[in-house]
């Protein structure tokens, strides 16, 4: 993609998320184009259908969430990297509130998104878990898919606006993974 096309693409994604958050997922596409500073033709060239724009928003944020795992693994102790990534999962869910009506509409255009999300998140979570277990900070029998599903379910209140409750619950879940020696009987 040319640099100007990439800028337009990115501007459209930013504008779409802002407009959807303010006006809902059925907001006029012209409003998104205007907010991005591009013509409506540019919007439709990149995103022929509204669902294409919504899927692009989700995929961009999923990839950013996945990339954050590698950054956290480099910067932080393994258990802290895991906890921070799980907390960021709450923020990921909270930013999707505006997209909920479309994502839960039954539109077949969104059928592949859950598999995409799990396909991106499960391996990076597995690496974080492996590193934390190898360091002795957490137990070594945690299944990445189970933890991801639990984290996503606990993050659900964030999609209803209660981000702090979701963060507390995910924190409790993550803290429960910490390795503790068995007390002697």
Short mmCIF file of N, CA and C in Angstrom, two decimals, residues 31-164:
data_model
loop_
_atom_site.label_atom_id
_atom_site.label_comp_id
_atom_site.label_asym_id
_atom_site.label_seq_id
_atom_site.Cartn_x
_atom_site.Cartn_y
_atom_site.Cartn_z
N UNK A 31 -20.16 10.29 7.48
CA UNK A 31 -19.65 10.91 8.71
C UNK A 31 -18.24 10.39 9.00
N UNK A 32 -18.03 9.12 8.78
CA UNK A 32 -16.70 8.53 8.99
C UNK A 32 -15.71 9.11 8.00
N UNK A 33 -16.09 9.19 6.75
CA UNK A 33 -15.20 9.74 5.72
C UNK A 33 -14.86 11.19 6.04
N UNK A 34 -15.87 11.97 6.41
CA UNK A 34 -15.64 13.38 6.75
C UNK A 34 -14.67 13.50 7.93
N UNK A 35 -14.88 12.69 8.96
CA UNK A 35 -14.03 12.74 10.15
C UNK A 35 -12.59 12.34 9.80
N UNK A 36 -12.44 11.44 8.84
CA UNK A 36 -11.11 10.99 8.43
C UNK A 36 -10.44 11.98 7.48
N UNK A 37 -11.23 12.93 6.97
CA UNK A 37 -10.67 13.91 6.04
C UNK A 37 -10.47 13.35 4.63
N UNK A 38 -11.32 12.37 4.27
CA UNK A 38 -11.24 11.78 2.93
C UNK A 38 -12.63 11.78 2.31
N UNK A 39 -12.68 11.54 1.03
CA UNK A 39 -13.96 11.44 0.35
C UNK A 39 -14.60 10.09 0.61
N UNK A 40 -15.91 10.05 0.42
CA UNK A 40 -16.63 8.80 0.64
C UNK A 40 -16.17 7.72 -0.34
N UNK A 41 -15.72 8.12 -1.52
CA UNK A 41 -15.19 7.16 -2.48
C UNK A 41 -13.95 6.45 -1.96
N UNK A 42 -13.10 7.20 -1.26
CA UNK A 42 -11.90 6.61 -0.66
C UNK A 42 -12.31 5.59 0.40
N UNK A 43 -13.31 5.92 1.20
CA UNK A 43 -13.78 4.99 2.21
C UNK A 43 -14.26 3.70 1.56
N UNK A 44 -15.09 3.82 0.52
CA UNK A 44 -15.63 2.62 -0.11
C UNK A 44 -14.59 1.86 -0.93
N UNK A 45 -13.56 2.53 -1.36
CA UNK A 45 -12.47 1.84 -2.06
C UNK A 45 -11.75 0.90 -1.09
N UNK A 46 -11.55 1.37 0.13
CA UNK A 46 -10.89 0.54 1.14
C UNK A 46 -11.85 -0.47 1.78
N UNK A 47 -13.10 -0.04 1.97
CA UNK A 47 -14.07 -0.84 2.70
C UNK A 47 -15.41 -0.83 1.95
N UNK A 48 -15.56 -1.72 0.97
CA UNK A 48 -16.78 -1.73 0.16
C UNK A 48 -18.07 -1.94 0.97
N UNK A 49 -17.96 -2.65 2.08
CA UNK A 49 -19.11 -2.92 2.94
C UNK A 49 -18.79 -2.44 4.36
N UNK A 50 -19.80 -2.07 5.10
CA UNK A 50 -19.63 -1.68 6.50
C UNK A 50 -18.93 -2.79 7.27
N UNK A 51 -19.29 -4.03 6.97
CA UNK A 51 -18.69 -5.16 7.67
C UNK A 51 -17.18 -5.24 7.41
N UNK A 52 -16.73 -4.80 6.24
CA UNK A 52 -15.29 -4.80 5.95
C UNK A 52 -14.57 -3.82 6.87
N UNK A 53 -15.19 -2.69 7.13
CA UNK A 53 -14.61 -1.70 8.02
C UNK A 53 -14.57 -2.22 9.46
N UNK A 54 -15.64 -2.83 9.90
CA UNK A 54 -15.71 -3.36 11.26
C UNK A 54 -14.69 -4.49 11.44
N UNK A 55 -14.60 -5.37 10.46
CA UNK A 55 -13.61 -6.46 10.54
C UNK A 55 -12.19 -5.91 10.57
N UNK A 56 -11.93 -4.88 9.80
CA UNK A 56 -10.59 -4.26 9.80
C UNK A 56 -10.27 -3.65 11.16
N UNK A 57 -11.26 -3.03 11.79
CA UNK A 57 -11.06 -2.48 13.14
C UNK A 57 -10.69 -3.59 14.13
N UNK A 58 -11.44 -4.66 14.09
CA UNK A 58 -11.19 -5.78 15.00
C UNK A 58 -9.81 -6.37 14.74
N UNK A 59 -9.51 -6.63 13.49
CA UNK A 59 -8.22 -7.27 13.15
C UNK A 59 -7.04 -6.38 13.54
N UNK A 60 -7.16 -5.09 13.33
CA UNK A 60 -6.08 -4.17 13.73
C UNK A 60 -5.82 -4.25 15.22
N UNK A 61 -6.89 -4.23 15.99
CA UNK A 61 -6.74 -4.25 17.44
C UNK A 61 -6.30 -5.61 17.96
N UNK A 62 -6.73 -6.68 17.31
CA UNK A 62 -6.28 -8.02 17.69
C UNK A 62 -4.77 -8.15 17.47
N UNK A 63 -4.31 -7.68 16.33
CA UNK A 63 -2.87 -7.76 16.04
C UNK A 63 -2.06 -6.90 17.00
N UNK A 64 -2.58 -5.74 17.38
CA UNK A 64 -1.89 -4.89 18.35
C UNK A 64 -1.83 -5.57 19.72
N UNK A 65 -2.93 -6.23 20.10
CA UNK A 65 -2.95 -6.97 21.37
C UNK A 65 -1.94 -8.11 21.33
N UNK A 66 -1.88 -8.82 20.23
CA UNK A 66 -0.92 -9.92 20.10
C UNK A 66 0.51 -9.39 20.13
N UNK A 67 0.77 -8.30 19.43
CA UNK A 67 2.12 -7.71 19.43
C UNK A 67 2.54 -7.23 20.81
N UNK A 68 1.59 -6.80 21.60
CA UNK A 68 1.91 -6.31 22.94
C UNK A 68 2.52 -7.42 23.80
N UNK A 69 2.15 -8.66 23.56
CA UNK A 69 2.70 -9.77 24.34
C UNK A 69 4.20 -9.84 24.18
N UNK A 70 4.68 -9.71 22.97
CA UNK A 70 6.13 -9.76 22.73
C UNK A 70 6.84 -8.60 23.41
N UNK A 71 6.26 -7.43 23.33
CA UNK A 71 6.86 -6.26 23.98
C UNK A 71 6.90 -6.44 25.49
N UNK A 72 5.82 -6.92 26.06
CA UNK A 72 5.79 -7.14 27.51
C UNK A 72 6.80 -8.20 27.92
N UNK A 73 6.93 -9.25 27.12
CA UNK A 73 7.88 -10.32 27.44
C UNK A 73 9.31 -9.81 27.46
N UNK A 74 9.61 -8.84 26.61
CA UNK A 74 10.97 -8.27 26.58
C UNK A 74 11.22 -7.31 27.74
N UNK A 75 10.20 -6.57 28.13
CA UNK A 75 10.35 -5.48 29.10
C UNK A 75 10.16 -5.90 30.56
N UNK A 76 9.36 -6.93 30.80
CA UNK A 76 8.90 -7.24 32.16
C UNK A 76 9.29 -8.65 32.58
N UNK A 77 9.22 -8.88 33.88
CA UNK A 77 9.38 -10.23 34.40
C UNK A 77 8.22 -11.07 33.85
N UNK A 78 8.42 -12.38 33.66
CA UNK A 78 7.38 -13.20 33.01
C UNK A 78 5.99 -13.11 33.64
N UNK A 79 5.88 -13.20 34.95
CA UNK A 79 4.55 -13.15 35.58
C UNK A 79 3.92 -11.77 35.40
N UNK A 80 4.73 -10.74 35.46
CA UNK A 80 4.22 -9.38 35.27
C UNK A 80 3.77 -9.17 33.82
N UNK A 81 4.52 -9.72 32.88
CA UNK A 81 4.15 -9.62 31.46
C UNK A 81 2.80 -10.29 31.23
N UNK A 82 2.62 -11.46 31.82
CA UNK A 82 1.36 -12.18 31.69
C UNK A 82 0.21 -11.37 32.28
N UNK A 83 0.41 -10.86 33.49
CA UNK A 83 -0.65 -10.07 34.15
C UNK A 83 -0.99 -8.82 33.36
N UNK A 84 0.02 -8.16 32.83
CA UNK A 84 -0.22 -6.92 32.08
C UNK A 84 -0.97 -7.22 30.78
N UNK A 85 -0.61 -8.32 30.11
CA UNK A 85 -1.29 -8.68 28.87
C UNK A 85 -2.75 -9.03 29.15
N UNK A 86 -3.00 -9.75 30.23
CA UNK A 86 -4.37 -10.11 30.58
C UNK A 86 -5.19 -8.87 30.92
N UNK A 87 -4.58 -7.90 31.59
CA UNK A 87 -5.28 -6.65 31.88
C UNK A 87 -5.57 -5.89 30.60
N UNK A 88 -4.64 -5.92 29.68
CA UNK A 88 -4.85 -5.26 28.40
C UNK A 88 -6.00 -5.92 27.63
N UNK A 89 -6.21 -7.20 27.88
CA UNK A 89 -7.32 -7.91 27.25
C UNK A 89 -8.65 -7.25 27.64
N UNK A 90 -8.75 -6.79 28.88
CA UNK A 90 -9.95 -6.08 29.33
C UNK A 90 -10.13 -4.81 28.51
N UNK A 91 -9.04 -4.08 28.33
CA UNK A 91 -9.12 -2.84 27.54
C UNK A 91 -9.52 -3.14 26.09
N UNK A 92 -9.01 -4.24 25.55
CA UNK A 92 -9.37 -4.66 24.21
C UNK A 92 -10.89 -4.86 24.12
N UNK A 93 -11.45 -5.57 25.09
CA UNK A 93 -12.89 -5.84 25.10
C UNK A 93 -13.68 -4.54 25.28
N UNK A 94 -13.19 -3.66 26.15
CA UNK A 94 -13.95 -2.43 26.43
C UNK A 94 -14.06 -1.54 25.20
N UNK A 95 -13.06 -1.56 24.34
CA UNK A 95 -13.12 -0.71 23.15
C UNK A 95 -14.03 -1.28 22.07
N UNK A 96 -14.51 -2.49 22.25
CA UNK A 96 -15.38 -3.11 21.24
C UNK A 96 -16.86 -2.92 21.55
N UNK A 97 -17.16 -2.20 22.61
CA UNK A 97 -18.56 -2.00 23.02
C UNK A 97 -19.41 -1.46 21.86
N UNK A 98 -18.89 -0.47 21.17
CA UNK A 98 -19.65 0.16 20.09
C UNK A 98 -19.91 -0.80 18.93
N UNK A 99 -19.07 -1.82 18.80
CA UNK A 99 -19.21 -2.75 17.68
C UNK A 99 -20.12 -3.93 18.00
N UNK A 100 -20.52 -4.06 19.26
CA UNK A 100 -21.32 -5.19 19.70
C UNK A 100 -22.55 -5.47 18.86
N UNK A 101 -23.37 -4.46 18.58
CA UNK A 101 -24.58 -4.75 17.79
C UNK A 101 -24.27 -5.39 16.43
N UNK A 102 -23.21 -4.98 15.79
CA UNK A 102 -22.87 -5.58 14.50
C UNK A 102 -22.30 -6.99 14.70
N UNK A 103 -21.38 -7.12 15.66
CA UNK A 103 -20.72 -8.41 15.87
C UNK A 103 -21.69 -9.49 16.31
N UNK A 104 -22.77 -9.11 16.99
CA UNK A 104 -23.74 -10.08 17.48
C UNK A 104 -25.01 -10.09 16.64
N UNK A 105 -24.92 -9.56 15.43
CA UNK A 105 -26.09 -9.45 14.57
C UNK A 105 -26.43 -10.74 13.84
N UNK A 106 -25.53 -11.69 13.84
CA UNK A 106 -25.74 -12.92 13.07
C UNK A 106 -25.30 -12.79 11.63
N UNK A 107 -24.76 -11.63 11.26
CA UNK A 107 -24.28 -11.41 9.90
C UNK A 107 -23.14 -12.39 9.61
N UNK A 108 -23.25 -13.18 8.55
CA UNK A 108 -22.21 -14.16 8.24
C UNK A 108 -20.84 -13.52 7.95
N UNK A 109 -20.82 -12.24 7.69
CA UNK A 109 -19.54 -11.56 7.43
C UNK A 109 -18.61 -11.63 8.63
N UNK A 110 -19.18 -11.83 9.83
CA UNK A 110 -18.37 -11.83 11.05
C UNK A 110 -18.06 -13.23 11.58
N UNK A 111 -18.49 -14.27 10.88
CA UNK A 111 -18.34 -15.64 11.38
C UNK A 111 -16.89 -16.04 11.62
N UNK A 112 -15.96 -15.55 10.84
CA UNK A 112 -14.56 -15.96 10.97
C UNK A 112 -13.81 -15.20 12.06
N UNK A 113 -14.40 -14.14 12.61
CA UNK A 113 -13.69 -13.33 13.59
C UNK A 113 -13.32 -14.07 14.88
N UNK A 114 -14.21 -14.85 15.47
CA UNK A 114 -13.81 -15.55 16.70
C UNK A 114 -12.59 -16.46 16.48
N UNK A 115 -12.58 -17.17 15.38
CA UNK A 115 -11.44 -18.05 15.08
C UNK A 115 -10.16 -17.22 14.88
N UNK A 116 -10.29 -16.07 14.23
CA UNK A 116 -9.14 -15.20 14.04
C UNK A 116 -8.60 -14.72 15.38
N UNK A 117 -9.50 -14.26 16.26
CA UNK A 117 -9.09 -13.76 17.57
C UNK A 117 -8.37 -14.86 18.35
N UNK A 118 -8.99 -16.02 18.45
CA UNK A 118 -8.38 -17.12 19.19
C UNK A 118 -7.07 -17.57 18.54
N UNK A 119 -7.03 -17.56 17.22
CA UNK A 119 -5.82 -17.96 16.50
C UNK A 119 -4.65 -17.02 16.74
N UNK A 120 -4.94 -15.76 16.99
CA UNK A 120 -3.88 -14.79 17.28
C UNK A 120 -3.51 -14.78 18.75
N UNK A 121 -4.51 -14.84 19.62
CA UNK A 121 -4.27 -14.69 21.06
C UNK A 121 -3.73 -15.95 21.73
N UNK A 122 -4.20 -17.12 21.33
CA UNK A 122 -3.79 -18.35 22.02
C UNK A 122 -2.29 -18.59 21.97
N UNK A 123 -1.62 -18.49 20.83
CA UNK A 123 -0.18 -18.75 20.81
C UNK A 123 0.64 -17.73 21.62
N UNK A 124 0.24 -16.46 21.58
CA UNK A 124 1.01 -15.47 22.34
C UNK A 124 0.78 -15.66 23.84
N UNK A 125 -0.43 -16.02 24.22
CA UNK A 125 -0.69 -16.30 25.62
C UNK A 125 0.08 -17.54 26.06
N UNK A 126 0.15 -18.54 25.19
CA UNK A 126 0.91 -19.76 25.51
C UNK A 126 2.38 -19.42 25.79
N UNK A 127 2.95 -18.53 24.98
CA UNK A 127 4.35 -18.13 25.20
C UNK A 127 4.51 -17.39 26.54
N UNK A 128 3.57 -16.52 26.86
CA UNK A 128 3.63 -15.82 28.14
C UNK A 128 3.50 -16.80 29.31
N UNK A 129 2.59 -17.74 29.17
CA UNK A 129 2.40 -18.75 30.21
C UNK A 129 3.65 -19.62 30.38
N UNK A 130 4.21 -20.06 29.27
CA UNK A 130 5.42 -20.90 29.32
C UNK A 130 6.56 -20.18 30.01
N UNK A 131 6.74 -18.91 29.69
CA UNK A 131 7.83 -18.14 30.30
C UNK A 131 7.59 -17.96 31.79
N UNK A 132 6.36 -17.67 32.17
CA UNK A 132 6.05 -17.47 33.59
C UNK A 132 6.19 -18.79 34.36
N UNK A 133 5.78 -19.90 33.74
CA UNK A 133 5.91 -21.21 34.40
C UNK A 133 7.39 -21.59 34.52
N UNK A 134 8.16 -21.33 33.46
CA UNK A 134 9.60 -21.66 33.49
C UNK A 134 10.33 -20.86 34.56
N UNK A 135 9.85 -19.67 34.84
CA UNK A 135 10.49 -18.84 35.88
C UNK A 135 10.08 -19.27 37.28
N UNK A 136 9.08 -20.17 37.37
CA UNK A 136 8.60 -20.62 38.66
C UNK A 136 7.56 -19.70 39.27
N UNK A 137 7.14 -18.68 38.55
CA UNK A 137 6.20 -17.70 39.09
C UNK A 137 4.75 -18.19 39.09
N UNK A 138 4.42 -19.07 38.15
CA UNK A 138 3.05 -19.59 38.10
C UNK A 138 3.11 -21.11 37.98
N UNK A 139 1.98 -21.71 38.20
CA UNK A 139 1.88 -23.16 38.04
C UNK A 139 2.11 -23.53 36.58
N UNK A 140 2.49 -24.75 36.33
CA UNK A 140 2.86 -25.15 34.97
C UNK A 140 1.80 -25.98 34.25
N UNK A 141 0.60 -26.02 34.78
CA UNK A 141 -0.45 -26.85 34.17
C UNK A 141 -1.60 -26.02 33.59
N UNK A 142 -1.32 -24.79 33.23
CA UNK A 142 -2.38 -23.91 32.74
C UNK A 142 -2.50 -24.03 31.23
N UNK A 143 -3.70 -24.28 30.78
CA UNK A 143 -4.00 -24.39 29.35
C UNK A 143 -4.28 -22.99 28.81
N UNK A 144 -3.57 -22.58 27.77
CA UNK A 144 -3.72 -21.23 27.22
C UNK A 144 -5.14 -20.98 26.72
N UNK A 145 -5.74 -21.96 26.08
CA UNK A 145 -7.11 -21.77 25.57
C UNK A 145 -8.09 -21.57 26.71
N UNK A 146 -7.93 -22.36 27.77
CA UNK A 146 -8.82 -22.22 28.93
C UNK A 146 -8.66 -20.85 29.58
N UNK A 147 -7.41 -20.43 29.76
CA UNK A 147 -7.16 -19.14 30.38
C UNK A 147 -7.69 -18.00 29.51
N UNK A 148 -7.49 -18.10 28.21
CA UNK A 148 -7.99 -17.06 27.31
C UNK A 148 -9.51 -16.98 27.37
N UNK A 149 -10.17 -18.11 27.31
CA UNK A 149 -11.64 -18.10 27.37
C UNK A 149 -12.13 -17.55 28.70
N UNK A 150 -11.47 -17.93 29.79
CA UNK A 150 -11.84 -17.39 31.10
C UNK A 150 -11.62 -15.88 31.15
N UNK A 151 -10.47 -15.44 30.63
CA UNK A 151 -10.16 -14.01 30.62
C UNK A 151 -11.16 -13.22 29.79
N UNK A 152 -11.53 -13.75 28.63
CA UNK A 152 -12.50 -13.07 27.79
C UNK A 152 -13.87 -13.00 28.47
N UNK A 153 -14.25 -14.06 29.13
CA UNK A 153 -15.55 -14.05 29.82
C UNK A 153 -15.53 -13.07 30.99
N UNK A 154 -14.44 -13.06 31.74
CA UNK A 154 -14.35 -12.13 32.87
C UNK A 154 -14.25 -10.68 32.42
N UNK A 155 -13.75 -10.47 31.21
CA UNK A 155 -13.62 -9.11 30.68
C UNK A 155 -14.94 -8.58 30.14
N UNK A 156 -15.95 -9.42 30.03
CA UNK A 156 -17.23 -9.03 29.45
C UNK A 156 -17.85 -7.80 30.11
N UNK A 157 -17.80 -7.63 31.44
CA UNK A 157 -18.39 -6.40 32.01
C UNK A 157 -17.79 -5.12 31.41
N UNK A 158 -16.57 -5.21 30.89
CA UNK A 158 -15.95 -4.03 30.27
C UNK A 158 -16.73 -3.61 29.03
N UNK A 159 -17.32 -4.57 28.34
CA UNK A 159 -18.10 -4.20 27.15
C UNK A 159 -19.41 -3.52 27.53
N UNK A 160 -19.80 -3.64 28.80
CA UNK A 160 -20.98 -2.95 29.30
C UNK A 160 -20.62 -1.67 30.05
N UNK A 161 -19.34 -1.31 30.03
CA UNK A 161 -18.90 -0.06 30.64
C UNK A 161 -18.26 -0.20 32.00
N UNK A 162 -18.25 -1.40 32.58
CA UNK A 162 -17.65 -1.57 33.91
C UNK A 162 -16.24 -2.14 33.77
N UNK A 163 -15.35 -1.33 33.26
CA UNK A 163 -13.98 -1.75 33.00
C UNK A 163 -13.24 -2.08 34.29
N UNK A 164 -13.49 -1.32 35.33
CA UNK A 164 -12.77 -1.55 36.60
C UNK A 164 -13.14 -2.91 37.20
#
